[in-house]
Amino acid sequence: MPKFHENFLLGRLKLRQLRLLTAIADEGTVLKGSQALNIAQPAATKSIKELEDALGVQLFERSSRGVTPTDFGAVMIKHGKLILAQLRHAGEELQSLEEGLSGRVHVGTLLAASTSLLPRALARLRERRPGIAVTVAEGTIDRLMPGLRTGDIDVVLGRLPEYREREGLKQDVLYLDTVSIMVRAGHPLTQRAALTLADLVDQAWVMPPTQTSLRRQIDQAFRHEDLEPPLDVIESVSILTNHALLMSTDMVAAMPHQVGIGQAGLVALPVTLEGASSRIGATTHANVELSAAAAYFMDVVHEVAAEIRSELGQDQPASAEGDTRRQTK
């Protein structure tokens, strides 16, 4: 039997040690981790040492600057966060049974879901289930997916990640969105006839970061026309910042169509970015069941997505990879 079998771990792990382990990893030092849990530092140090002795492995590398998880520590922290997240979900479901559907949903949102899908879903959720609290974190895939994998985030809405980023995740395509080139109303380019992508290469641009799949599609659209992608670029996924830049300058921006048309004072240029389109959907952890509150939220998200598909004249996407919906009364 392998050394680290289930009974071995059950006989040696304590939940308070998992909480301390994850707190120290989040804070970077034993002192800050112990303070976050209101534990004395000597007691925290002793608890981690006892855990390391029980497992027979070192969990942290110590230095004058703090602590860094070892490979063993990283594995324990990853699974510890998932265990604690599931316990949190269990508590929320027990509370829901006692008081009616309540709980908290942690949502990560990418740019493509921030102006239409998510706000509409949140407004409807609040009308139907005001007892469900929602925390929203906005960012890029590389910032949100680690939280999804550790259970800190229940679902990420927006442009679905590429194949190489899907391991351990479950995707549900909600609708398809194109990419538009947006400028302020009255921009000099709106007066030009027969615009082409070549006319825009030397413009000042607002674009998503280079590491995003959307940016790669945009750059490829230029290369498809035998053009080099623009060099004068500000990289930003902040809706407020992007809107302010476009309204106060003659910059142009490439963004999901649903995002662009939802911002006052902006218009789309009649130029096509060939091949630049988005599968907008929900990404959840493949091996973690949604809490009752998160499952109800996803039911609402699917309702809103169906309305958006109808507005766009789309059928149910055939490429959906699983369905996160669960019947919740």
mmCIF file of C-alpha atoms in Angstrom:
data_model
loop_
_atom_site.group_PDB
_atom_site.id
_atom_site.type_symbol
_atom_site.label_atom_id
_atom_site.label_comp_id
_atom_site.label_asym_id
_atom_site.label_seq_id
_atom_site.Cartn_x
_atom_site.Cartn_y
_atom_site.Cartn_z
ATOM 1 C CA MET A 1 0.000 0.000 0.000
ATOM 2 C CA PRO A 2 1.364 3.472 -0.829
ATOM 3 C CA LYS A 3 2.680 5.455 2.140
ATOM 4 C CA PHE A 4 0.320 8.416 1.655
ATOM 5 C CA HIS A 5 -2.915 6.414 1.538
ATOM 6 C CA GLU A 6 -6.262 7.730 2.768
ATOM 7 C CA ASN A 7 -6.114 6.201 6.257
ATOM 8 C CA PHE A 8 -2.573 7.479 6.721
ATOM 9 C CA LEU A 9 -3.715 11.038 6.041
ATOM 10 C CA LEU A 10 -6.964 10.783 8.018
ATOM 11 C CA GLY A 11 -5.048 9.610 11.049
ATOM 12 C CA ARG A 12 -2.587 12.493 10.930
ATOM 13 C CA LEU A 13 -4.390 15.565 9.599
ATOM 14 C CA LYS A 14 -6.396 18.045 11.642
ATOM 15 C CA LEU A 15 -8.629 20.691 10.076
ATOM 16 C CA ARG A 16 -7.052 23.463 12.141
ATOM 17 C CA GLN A 17 -3.686 22.468 10.677
ATOM 18 C CA LEU A 18 -5.093 22.734 7.140
ATOM 19 C CA ARG A 19 -6.481 26.195 7.926
ATOM 20 C CA LEU A 20 -3.114 27.259 9.296
ATOM 21 C CA LEU A 21 -1.261 25.717 6.360
ATOM 22 C CA THR A 22 -3.322 27.637 3.794
ATOM 23 C CA ALA A 23 -3.190 30.876 5.812
ATOM 24 C CA ILE A 24 0.613 30.761 5.990
ATOM 25 C CA ALA A 25 0.794 30.071 2.254
ATOM 26 C CA ASP A 26 -1.513 33.030 1.524
ATOM 27 C CA GLU A 27 0.303 35.444 3.853
ATOM 28 C CA GLY A 28 3.890 34.359 3.116
ATOM 29 C CA THR A 29 5.089 34.167 6.727
ATOM 30 C CA VAL A 30 4.206 32.136 9.818
ATOM 31 C CA LEU A 31 3.673 35.353 11.773
ATOM 32 C CA LYS A 32 1.137 36.833 9.355
ATOM 33 C CA GLY A 33 -0.564 33.472 8.853
ATOM 34 C CA SER A 34 -0.966 32.976 12.590
ATOM 35 C CA GLN A 35 -2.230 36.541 13.020
ATOM 36 C CA ALA A 36 -4.866 35.964 10.319
ATOM 37 C CA LEU A 37 -6.242 33.098 12.426
ATOM 38 C CA ASN A 38 -5.637 34.829 15.777
ATOM 39 C CA ILE A 39 -3.114 32.188 16.833
ATOM 40 C CA ALA A 40 0.119 32.858 18.690
ATOM 41 C CA GLN A 41 3.173 32.453 16.455
ATOM 42 C CA PRO A 42 4.927 29.848 18.671
ATOM 43 C CA ALA A 43 1.761 27.726 18.639
ATOM 44 C CA ALA A 44 1.518 28.058 14.850
ATOM 45 C CA THR A 45 5.165 27.066 14.387
ATOM 46 C CA LYS A 46 4.654 24.050 16.660
ATOM 47 C CA SER A 47 1.491 22.993 14.798
ATOM 48 C CA ILE A 48 3.205 23.068 11.390
ATOM 49 C CA LYS A 49 6.203 21.171 12.803
ATOM 50 C CA GLU A 50 3.855 18.523 14.199
ATOM 51 C CA LEU A 51 2.181 18.200 10.794
ATOM 52 C CA GLU A 52 5.532 17.864 9.022
ATOM 53 C CA ASP A 53 6.652 15.208 11.538
ATOM 54 C CA ALA A 54 3.361 13.318 11.157
ATOM 55 C CA LEU A 55 3.627 13.298 7.353
ATOM 56 C CA GLY A 56 7.371 12.744 7.314
ATOM 57 C CA VAL A 57 7.977 15.529 4.786
ATOM 58 C CA GLN A 58 8.970 19.198 4.857
ATOM 59 C CA LEU A 59 6.142 21.529 3.867
ATOM 60 C CA PHE A 60 7.925 24.903 3.856
ATOM 61 C CA GLU A 61 11.376 26.251 3.125
ATOM 62 C CA ARG A 62 12.264 28.808 5.794
ATOM 63 C CA SER A 63 14.303 31.955 5.177
ATOM 64 C CA SER A 64 14.741 35.419 6.677
ATOM 65 C CA ARG A 65 12.185 36.724 4.158
ATOM 66 C CA GLY A 66 9.447 34.262 5.100
ATOM 67 C CA VAL A 67 8.415 30.781 3.994
ATOM 68 C CA THR A 68 8.013 29.141 0.591
ATOM 69 C CA PRO A 69 6.049 25.919 0.071
ATOM 70 C CA THR A 70 8.047 22.866 -0.954
ATOM 71 C CA ASP A 71 6.632 20.533 -3.603
ATOM 72 C CA PHE A 72 5.034 18.537 -0.776
ATOM 73 C CA GLY A 73 3.678 21.726 0.760
ATOM 74 C CA ALA A 74 2.208 22.932 -2.540
ATOM 75 C CA VAL A 75 0.260 19.669 -2.904
ATOM 76 C CA MET A 76 -1.076 19.853 0.665
ATOM 77 C CA ILE A 77 -2.034 23.526 0.258
ATOM 78 C CA LYS A 78 -3.877 22.870 -3.018
ATOM 79 C CA HIS A 79 -5.929 20.028 -1.589
ATOM 80 C CA GLY A 80 -6.319 21.743 1.777
ATOM 81 C CA LYS A 81 -8.006 24.703 0.096
ATOM 82 C CA LEU A 82 -10.374 22.384 -1.760
ATOM 83 C CA ILE A 83 -11.268 20.548 1.474
ATOM 84 C CA LEU A 84 -11.941 23.832 3.291
ATOM 85 C CA ALA A 85 -14.005 25.103 0.351
ATOM 86 C CA GLN A 86 -16.155 21.973 0.427
ATOM 87 C CA LEU A 87 -16.673 22.379 4.170
ATOM 88 C CA ARG A 88 -17.737 25.976 3.546
ATOM 89 C CA HIS A 89 -20.221 24.741 0.939
ATOM 90 C CA ALA A 90 -21.540 22.153 3.397
ATOM 91 C CA GLY A 91 -22.106 24.856 5.994
ATOM 92 C CA GLU A 92 -23.900 27.048 3.471
ATOM 93 C CA GLU A 93 -26.190 24.192 2.409
ATOM 94 C CA LEU A 94 -27.034 23.363 6.032
ATOM 95 C CA GLN A 95 -27.821 27.031 6.584
ATOM 96 C CA SER A 96 -29.971 27.032 3.457
ATOM 97 C CA LEU A 97 -31.967 24.051 4.678
ATOM 98 C CA GLU A 98 -32.593 25.772 7.986
ATOM 99 C CA GLU A 99 -33.397 29.281 6.754
ATOM 100 C CA GLY A 100 -34.267 28.961 3.064
ATOM 101 C CA LEU A 101 -31.817 29.285 0.182
ATOM 102 C CA SER A 102 -28.918 31.518 1.189
ATOM 103 C CA GLY A 103 -25.141 31.320 1.164
ATOM 104 C CA ARG A 104 -22.356 33.037 -0.734
ATOM 105 C CA VAL A 105 -21.214 32.696 -4.330
ATOM 106 C CA HIS A 106 -17.698 33.676 -5.378
ATOM 107 C CA VAL A 107 -17.693 34.707 -9.045
ATOM 108 C CA GLY A 108 -14.716 35.509 -11.215
ATOM 109 C CA THR A 109 -15.474 37.589 -14.290
ATOM 110 C CA LEU A 110 -13.494 38.185 -17.446
ATOM 111 C CA LEU A 111 -13.995 41.257 -19.618
ATOM 112 C CA ALA A 112 -16.513 39.606 -21.949
ATOM 113 C CA ALA A 113 -19.040 38.897 -19.159
ATOM 114 C CA SER A 114 -18.660 42.103 -17.174
ATOM 115 C CA THR A 115 -21.105 44.413 -18.966
ATOM 116 C CA SER A 116 -24.062 42.212 -19.891
ATOM 117 C CA LEU A 117 -24.172 38.578 -18.769
ATOM 118 C CA LEU A 118 -22.986 39.047 -15.179
ATOM 119 C CA PRO A 119 -24.855 42.291 -14.290
ATOM 120 C CA ARG A 120 -28.127 40.918 -15.665
ATOM 121 C CA ALA A 121 -27.665 37.638 -13.802
ATOM 122 C CA LEU A 122 -26.823 39.412 -10.532
ATOM 123 C CA ALA A 123 -29.849 41.688 -10.778
ATOM 124 C CA ARG A 124 -32.163 38.724 -11.362
ATOM 125 C CA LEU A 125 -30.544 36.691 -8.578
ATOM 126 C CA ARG A 126 -31.089 39.528 -6.124
ATOM 127 C CA GLU A 127 -34.758 39.793 -7.084
ATOM 128 C CA ARG A 128 -35.370 36.087 -6.530
ATOM 129 C CA ARG A 129 -32.958 35.160 -3.754
ATOM 130 C CA PRO A 130 -31.827 38.253 -1.812
ATOM 131 C CA GLY A 131 -30.367 35.946 0.842
ATOM 132 C CA ILE A 132 -27.580 34.824 -1.498
ATOM 133 C CA ALA A 133 -24.511 37.043 -1.168
ATOM 134 C CA VAL A 134 -22.167 37.374 -4.132
ATOM 135 C CA THR A 135 -18.509 38.326 -4.253
ATOM 136 C CA VAL A 136 -17.167 39.343 -7.682
ATOM 137 C CA ALA A 137 -13.501 39.356 -8.680
ATOM 138 C CA GLU A 138 -12.521 40.802 -12.060
ATOM 139 C CA GLY A 139 -9.319 39.873 -13.850
ATOM 140 C CA THR A 140 -7.662 37.859 -16.599
ATOM 141 C CA ILE A 141 -7.677 34.064 -16.970
ATOM 142 C CA ASP A 142 -4.190 33.682 -15.498
ATOM 143 C CA ARG A 143 -5.298 35.532 -12.348
ATOM 144 C CA LEU A 144 -8.715 33.912 -11.857
ATOM 145 C CA MET A 145 -8.102 30.262 -12.743
ATOM 146 C CA PRO A 146 -5.785 29.550 -9.767
ATOM 147 C CA GLY A 147 -8.591 30.669 -7.439
ATOM 148 C CA LEU A 148 -11.047 28.425 -9.276
ATOM 149 C CA ARG A 149 -8.731 25.443 -8.966
ATOM 150 C CA THR A 150 -8.286 25.945 -5.196
ATOM 151 C CA GLY A 151 -11.983 26.530 -4.483
ATOM 152 C CA ASP A 152 -11.668 30.232 -3.635
ATOM 153 C CA ILE A 153 -13.818 30.987 -6.710
ATOM 154 C CA ASP A 154 -16.941 28.964 -7.565
ATOM 155 C CA VAL A 155 -17.309 29.922 -11.231
ATOM 156 C CA VAL A 156 -15.541 32.107 -13.801
ATOM 157 C CA LEU A 157 -17.719 33.778 -16.429
ATOM 158 C CA GLY A 158 -16.439 35.134 -19.722
ATOM 159 C CA ARG A 159 -14.320 34.008 -22.629
ATOM 160 C CA LEU A 160 -13.543 30.307 -22.211
ATOM 161 C CA PRO A 161 -9.879 29.339 -21.779
ATOM 162 C CA GLU A 162 -7.950 27.563 -24.478
ATOM 163 C CA TYR A 163 -7.405 23.808 -24.471
ATOM 164 C CA ARG A 164 -4.063 23.977 -22.672
ATOM 165 C CA GLU A 165 -5.679 25.799 -19.749
ATOM 166 C CA ARG A 166 -8.649 23.414 -19.297
ATOM 167 C CA GLU A 167 -7.112 20.600 -17.262
ATOM 168 C CA GLY A 168 -9.268 19.863 -14.223
ATOM 169 C CA LEU A 169 -11.920 22.341 -15.339
ATOM 170 C CA LYS A 170 -15.453 22.000 -16.711
ATOM 171 C CA GLN A 171 -16.665 24.346 -19.454
ATOM 172 C CA ASP A 172 -20.161 25.278 -20.501
ATOM 173 C CA VAL A 173 -20.529 27.416 -23.642
ATOM 174 C CA LEU A 174 -23.348 29.964 -23.205
ATOM 175 C CA TYR A 175 -23.206 32.018 -26.414
ATOM 176 C CA LEU A 176 -20.805 33.249 -29.080
ATOM 177 C CA ASP A 177 -19.509 36.803 -29.325
ATOM 178 C CA THR A 178 -17.541 38.575 -32.033
ATOM 179 C CA VAL A 179 -14.808 41.160 -31.531
ATOM 180 C CA SER A 180 -15.470 44.749 -32.565
ATOM 181 C CA ILE A 181 -13.208 47.755 -33.012
ATOM 182 C CA MET A 182 -14.664 50.553 -30.909
ATOM 183 C CA VAL A 183 -14.092 54.319 -30.915
ATOM 184 C CA ARG A 184 -15.881 57.297 -29.435
ATOM 185 C CA ALA A 185 -18.809 58.795 -31.331
ATOM 186 C CA GLY A 186 -17.474 61.593 -33.516
ATOM 187 C CA HIS A 187 -14.035 60.006 -33.889
ATOM 188 C CA PRO A 188 -12.348 61.099 -37.170
ATOM 189 C CA LEU A 189 -12.338 57.493 -38.373
ATOM 190 C CA THR A 190 -16.133 57.393 -38.284
ATOM 191 C CA GLN A 191 -16.117 59.898 -41.151
ATOM 192 C CA ARG A 192 -13.869 57.726 -43.334
ATOM 193 C CA ALA A 193 -15.375 55.652 -46.127
ATOM 194 C CA ALA A 194 -14.278 52.095 -46.933
ATOM 195 C CA LEU A 195 -12.077 51.571 -43.879
ATOM 196 C CA THR A 196 -9.794 48.542 -43.822
ATOM 197 C CA LEU A 197 -7.629 46.984 -41.163
ATOM 198 C CA ALA A 198 -4.572 48.453 -42.903
ATOM 199 C CA ASP A 199 -5.910 51.934 -42.121
ATOM 200 C CA LEU A 200 -5.784 51.141 -38.405
ATOM 201 C CA VAL A 201 -2.290 49.714 -37.981
ATOM 202 C CA ASP A 202 -0.727 53.068 -37.083
ATOM 203 C CA GLN A 203 -3.525 54.110 -34.708
ATOM 204 C CA ALA A 204 -3.065 54.162 -30.946
ATOM 205 C CA TRP A 205 -4.816 51.066 -29.537
ATOM 206 C CA VAL A 206 -6.260 49.710 -26.307
ATOM 207 C CA MET A 207 -5.972 45.909 -26.296
ATOM 208 C CA PRO A 208 -6.113 42.979 -23.890
ATOM 209 C CA PRO A 209 -2.737 41.728 -22.554
ATOM 210 C CA THR A 210 -0.476 39.708 -24.831
ATOM 211 C CA GLN A 211 -0.896 36.518 -22.762
ATOM 212 C CA THR A 212 -4.650 36.359 -23.389
ATOM 213 C CA SER A 213 -6.202 34.231 -26.136
ATOM 214 C CA LEU A 214 -8.226 37.238 -27.321
ATOM 215 C CA ARG A 215 -5.043 39.226 -27.947
ATOM 216 C CA ARG A 216 -3.549 36.332 -29.864
ATOM 217 C CA GLN A 217 -6.641 36.226 -32.084
ATOM 218 C CA ILE A 218 -6.471 39.970 -32.689
ATOM 219 C CA ASP A 219 -2.783 39.812 -33.634
ATOM 220 C CA GLN A 220 -3.503 36.860 -35.926
ATOM 221 C CA ALA A 221 -6.283 38.847 -37.643
ATOM 222 C CA PHE A 222 -3.695 41.464 -38.647
ATOM 223 C CA ARG A 223 -1.247 38.818 -39.856
ATOM 224 C CA HIS A 224 -4.050 37.223 -41.859
ATOM 225 C CA GLU A 225 -4.139 40.481 -43.820
ATOM 226 C CA ASP A 226 -0.310 40.420 -44.180
ATOM 227 C CA LEU A 227 -0.041 43.210 -41.614
ATOM 228 C CA GLU A 228 2.081 43.464 -38.495
ATOM 229 C CA PRO A 229 0.008 44.005 -35.326
ATOM 230 C CA PRO A 230 -0.037 47.595 -33.989
ATOM 231 C CA LEU A 231 2.896 48.703 -31.844
ATOM 232 C CA ASP A 232 1.290 51.709 -30.153
ATOM 233 C CA VAL A 233 -0.717 49.763 -27.589
ATOM 234 C CA ILE A 234 -1.947 50.205 -24.042
ATOM 235 C CA GLU A 235 -2.806 46.820 -22.523
ATOM 236 C CA SER A 236 -5.841 46.924 -20.248
ATOM 237 C CA VAL A 237 -8.847 44.814 -19.256
ATOM 238 C CA SER A 238 -10.370 47.520 -17.075
ATOM 239 C CA ILE A 239 -13.744 48.510 -18.523
ATOM 240 C CA LEU A 240 -13.741 51.893 -16.775
ATOM 241 C CA THR A 241 -10.188 52.726 -17.852
ATOM 242 C CA ASN A 242 -10.778 51.622 -21.434
ATOM 243 C CA HIS A 243 -13.985 53.625 -21.704
ATOM 244 C CA ALA A 244 -12.309 56.729 -20.287
ATOM 245 C CA LEU A 245 -9.386 56.391 -22.703
ATOM 246 C CA LEU A 246 -11.641 56.048 -25.723
ATOM 247 C CA MET A 247 -13.889 58.932 -24.717
ATOM 248 C CA SER A 248 -11.016 61.332 -24.039
ATOM 249 C CA THR A 249 -8.672 60.457 -26.937
ATOM 250 C CA ASP A 250 -8.656 59.246 -30.541
ATOM 251 C CA MET A 251 -7.536 55.756 -29.506
ATOM 252 C CA VAL A 252 -9.256 52.660 -30.858
ATOM 253 C CA ALA A 253 -9.969 49.463 -28.937
ATOM 254 C CA ALA A 254 -10.612 45.835 -29.801
ATOM 255 C CA MET A 255 -13.112 44.279 -27.416
ATOM 256 C CA PRO A 256 -15.932 41.722 -27.324
ATOM 257 C CA HIS A 257 -18.937 43.135 -29.159
ATOM 258 C CA GLN A 258 -21.267 42.766 -26.179
ATOM 259 C CA VAL A 259 -18.835 44.778 -24.073
ATOM 260 C CA GLY A 260 -18.409 47.523 -26.649
ATOM 261 C CA ILE A 261 -22.060 48.141 -27.440
ATOM 262 C CA GLY A 262 -22.888 48.272 -23.752
ATOM 263 C CA GLN A 263 -20.803 51.390 -23.165
ATOM 264 C CA ALA A 264 -22.331 54.814 -23.675
ATOM 265 C CA GLY A 265 -20.728 57.037 -26.291
ATOM 266 C CA LEU A 266 -18.906 54.288 -28.177
ATOM 267 C CA VAL A 267 -19.528 53.085 -31.723
ATOM 268 C CA ALA A 268 -18.126 50.162 -33.718
ATOM 269 C CA LEU A 269 -16.043 50.769 -36.832
ATOM 270 C CA PRO A 270 -17.091 48.804 -39.950
ATOM 271 C CA VAL A 271 -13.896 46.727 -39.949
ATOM 272 C CA THR A 272 -13.783 42.964 -39.420
ATOM 273 C CA LEU A 273 -11.156 41.176 -37.375
ATOM 274 C CA GLU A 274 -11.066 37.878 -39.274
ATOM 275 C CA GLY A 275 -11.216 34.861 -36.962
ATOM 276 C CA ALA A 276 -11.477 36.910 -33.777
ATOM 277 C CA SER A 277 -14.506 35.573 -31.944
ATOM 278 C CA SER A 278 -15.271 34.405 -28.440
ATOM 279 C CA ARG A 279 -16.994 31.446 -26.845
ATOM 280 C CA ILE A 280 -18.556 33.050 -23.796
ATOM 281 C CA GLY A 281 -19.315 30.631 -21.033
ATOM 282 C CA ALA A 282 -18.930 29.377 -17.484
ATOM 283 C CA THR A 283 -15.884 27.547 -16.154
ATOM 284 C CA THR A 284 -16.117 25.510 -12.965
ATOM 285 C CA HIS A 285 -13.940 22.981 -11.159
ATOM 286 C CA ALA A 286 -14.466 19.556 -12.688
ATOM 287 C CA ASN A 287 -14.181 17.665 -9.395
ATOM 288 C CA VAL A 288 -15.978 19.964 -6.967
ATOM 289 C CA GLU A 289 -19.765 20.050 -6.711
ATOM 290 C CA LEU A 290 -21.298 23.511 -6.663
ATOM 291 C CA SER A 291 -22.954 24.675 -3.457
ATOM 292 C CA ALA A 292 -26.738 25.103 -3.505
ATOM 293 C CA ALA A 293 -26.321 28.879 -3.800
ATOM 294 C CA ALA A 294 -23.779 28.611 -6.642
ATOM 295 C CA ALA A 295 -25.968 26.072 -8.467
ATOM 296 C CA TYR A 296 -28.976 28.399 -8.226
ATOM 297 C CA PHE A 297 -26.835 31.281 -9.494
ATOM 298 C CA MET A 298 -25.823 29.150 -12.483
ATOM 299 C CA ASP A 299 -29.479 28.433 -13.242
ATOM 300 C CA VAL A 300 -30.012 32.196 -13.436
ATOM 301 C CA VAL A 301 -26.908 32.614 -15.603
ATOM 302 C CA HIS A 302 -28.293 30.051 -18.073
ATOM 303 C CA GLU A 303 -31.612 31.932 -18.241
ATOM 304 C CA VAL A 304 -29.877 35.211 -19.031
ATOM 305 C CA ALA A 305 -27.565 33.518 -21.547
ATOM 306 C CA ALA A 306 -30.602 32.100 -23.369
ATOM 307 C CA GLU A 307 -32.009 35.626 -23.646
ATOM 308 C CA ILE A 308 -28.701 36.940 -24.988
ATOM 309 C CA ARG A 309 -28.579 34.130 -27.567
ATOM 310 C CA SER A 310 -32.089 35.090 -28.656
ATOM 311 C CA GLU A 311 -31.053 38.743 -28.967
ATOM 312 C CA LEU A 312 -28.069 37.700 -31.090
ATOM 313 C CA GLY A 313 -30.102 35.253 -33.169
ATOM 314 C CA GLN A 314 -28.112 32.232 -32.008
ATOM 315 C CA ASP A 315 -29.129 28.667 -31.223
ATOM 316 C CA GLN A 316 -27.879 26.724 -28.217
ATOM 317 C CA PRO A 317 -24.092 26.325 -28.789
ATOM 318 C CA ALA A 318 -23.363 22.796 -29.940
ATOM 319 C CA SER A 319 -19.841 22.822 -28.488
ATOM 320 C CA ALA A 320 -20.869 22.969 -24.833
ATOM 321 C CA GLU A 321 -18.570 20.750 -22.762
ATOM 322 C CA GLY A 322 -20.850 19.617 -19.963
ATOM 323 C CA ASP A 323 -23.594 21.436 -18.115
ATOM 324 C CA THR A 324 -23.143 22.890 -14.659
ATOM 325 C CA ARG A 325 -26.868 23.340 -14.094
ATOM 326 C CA ARG A 326 -28.553 21.599 -11.226
ATOM 327 C CA GLN A 327 -32.229 21.741 -10.349
ATOM 328 C CA THR A 328 -32.688 23.938 -7.284
ATOM 329 C CA LYS A 329 -36.031 24.822 -5.836
#
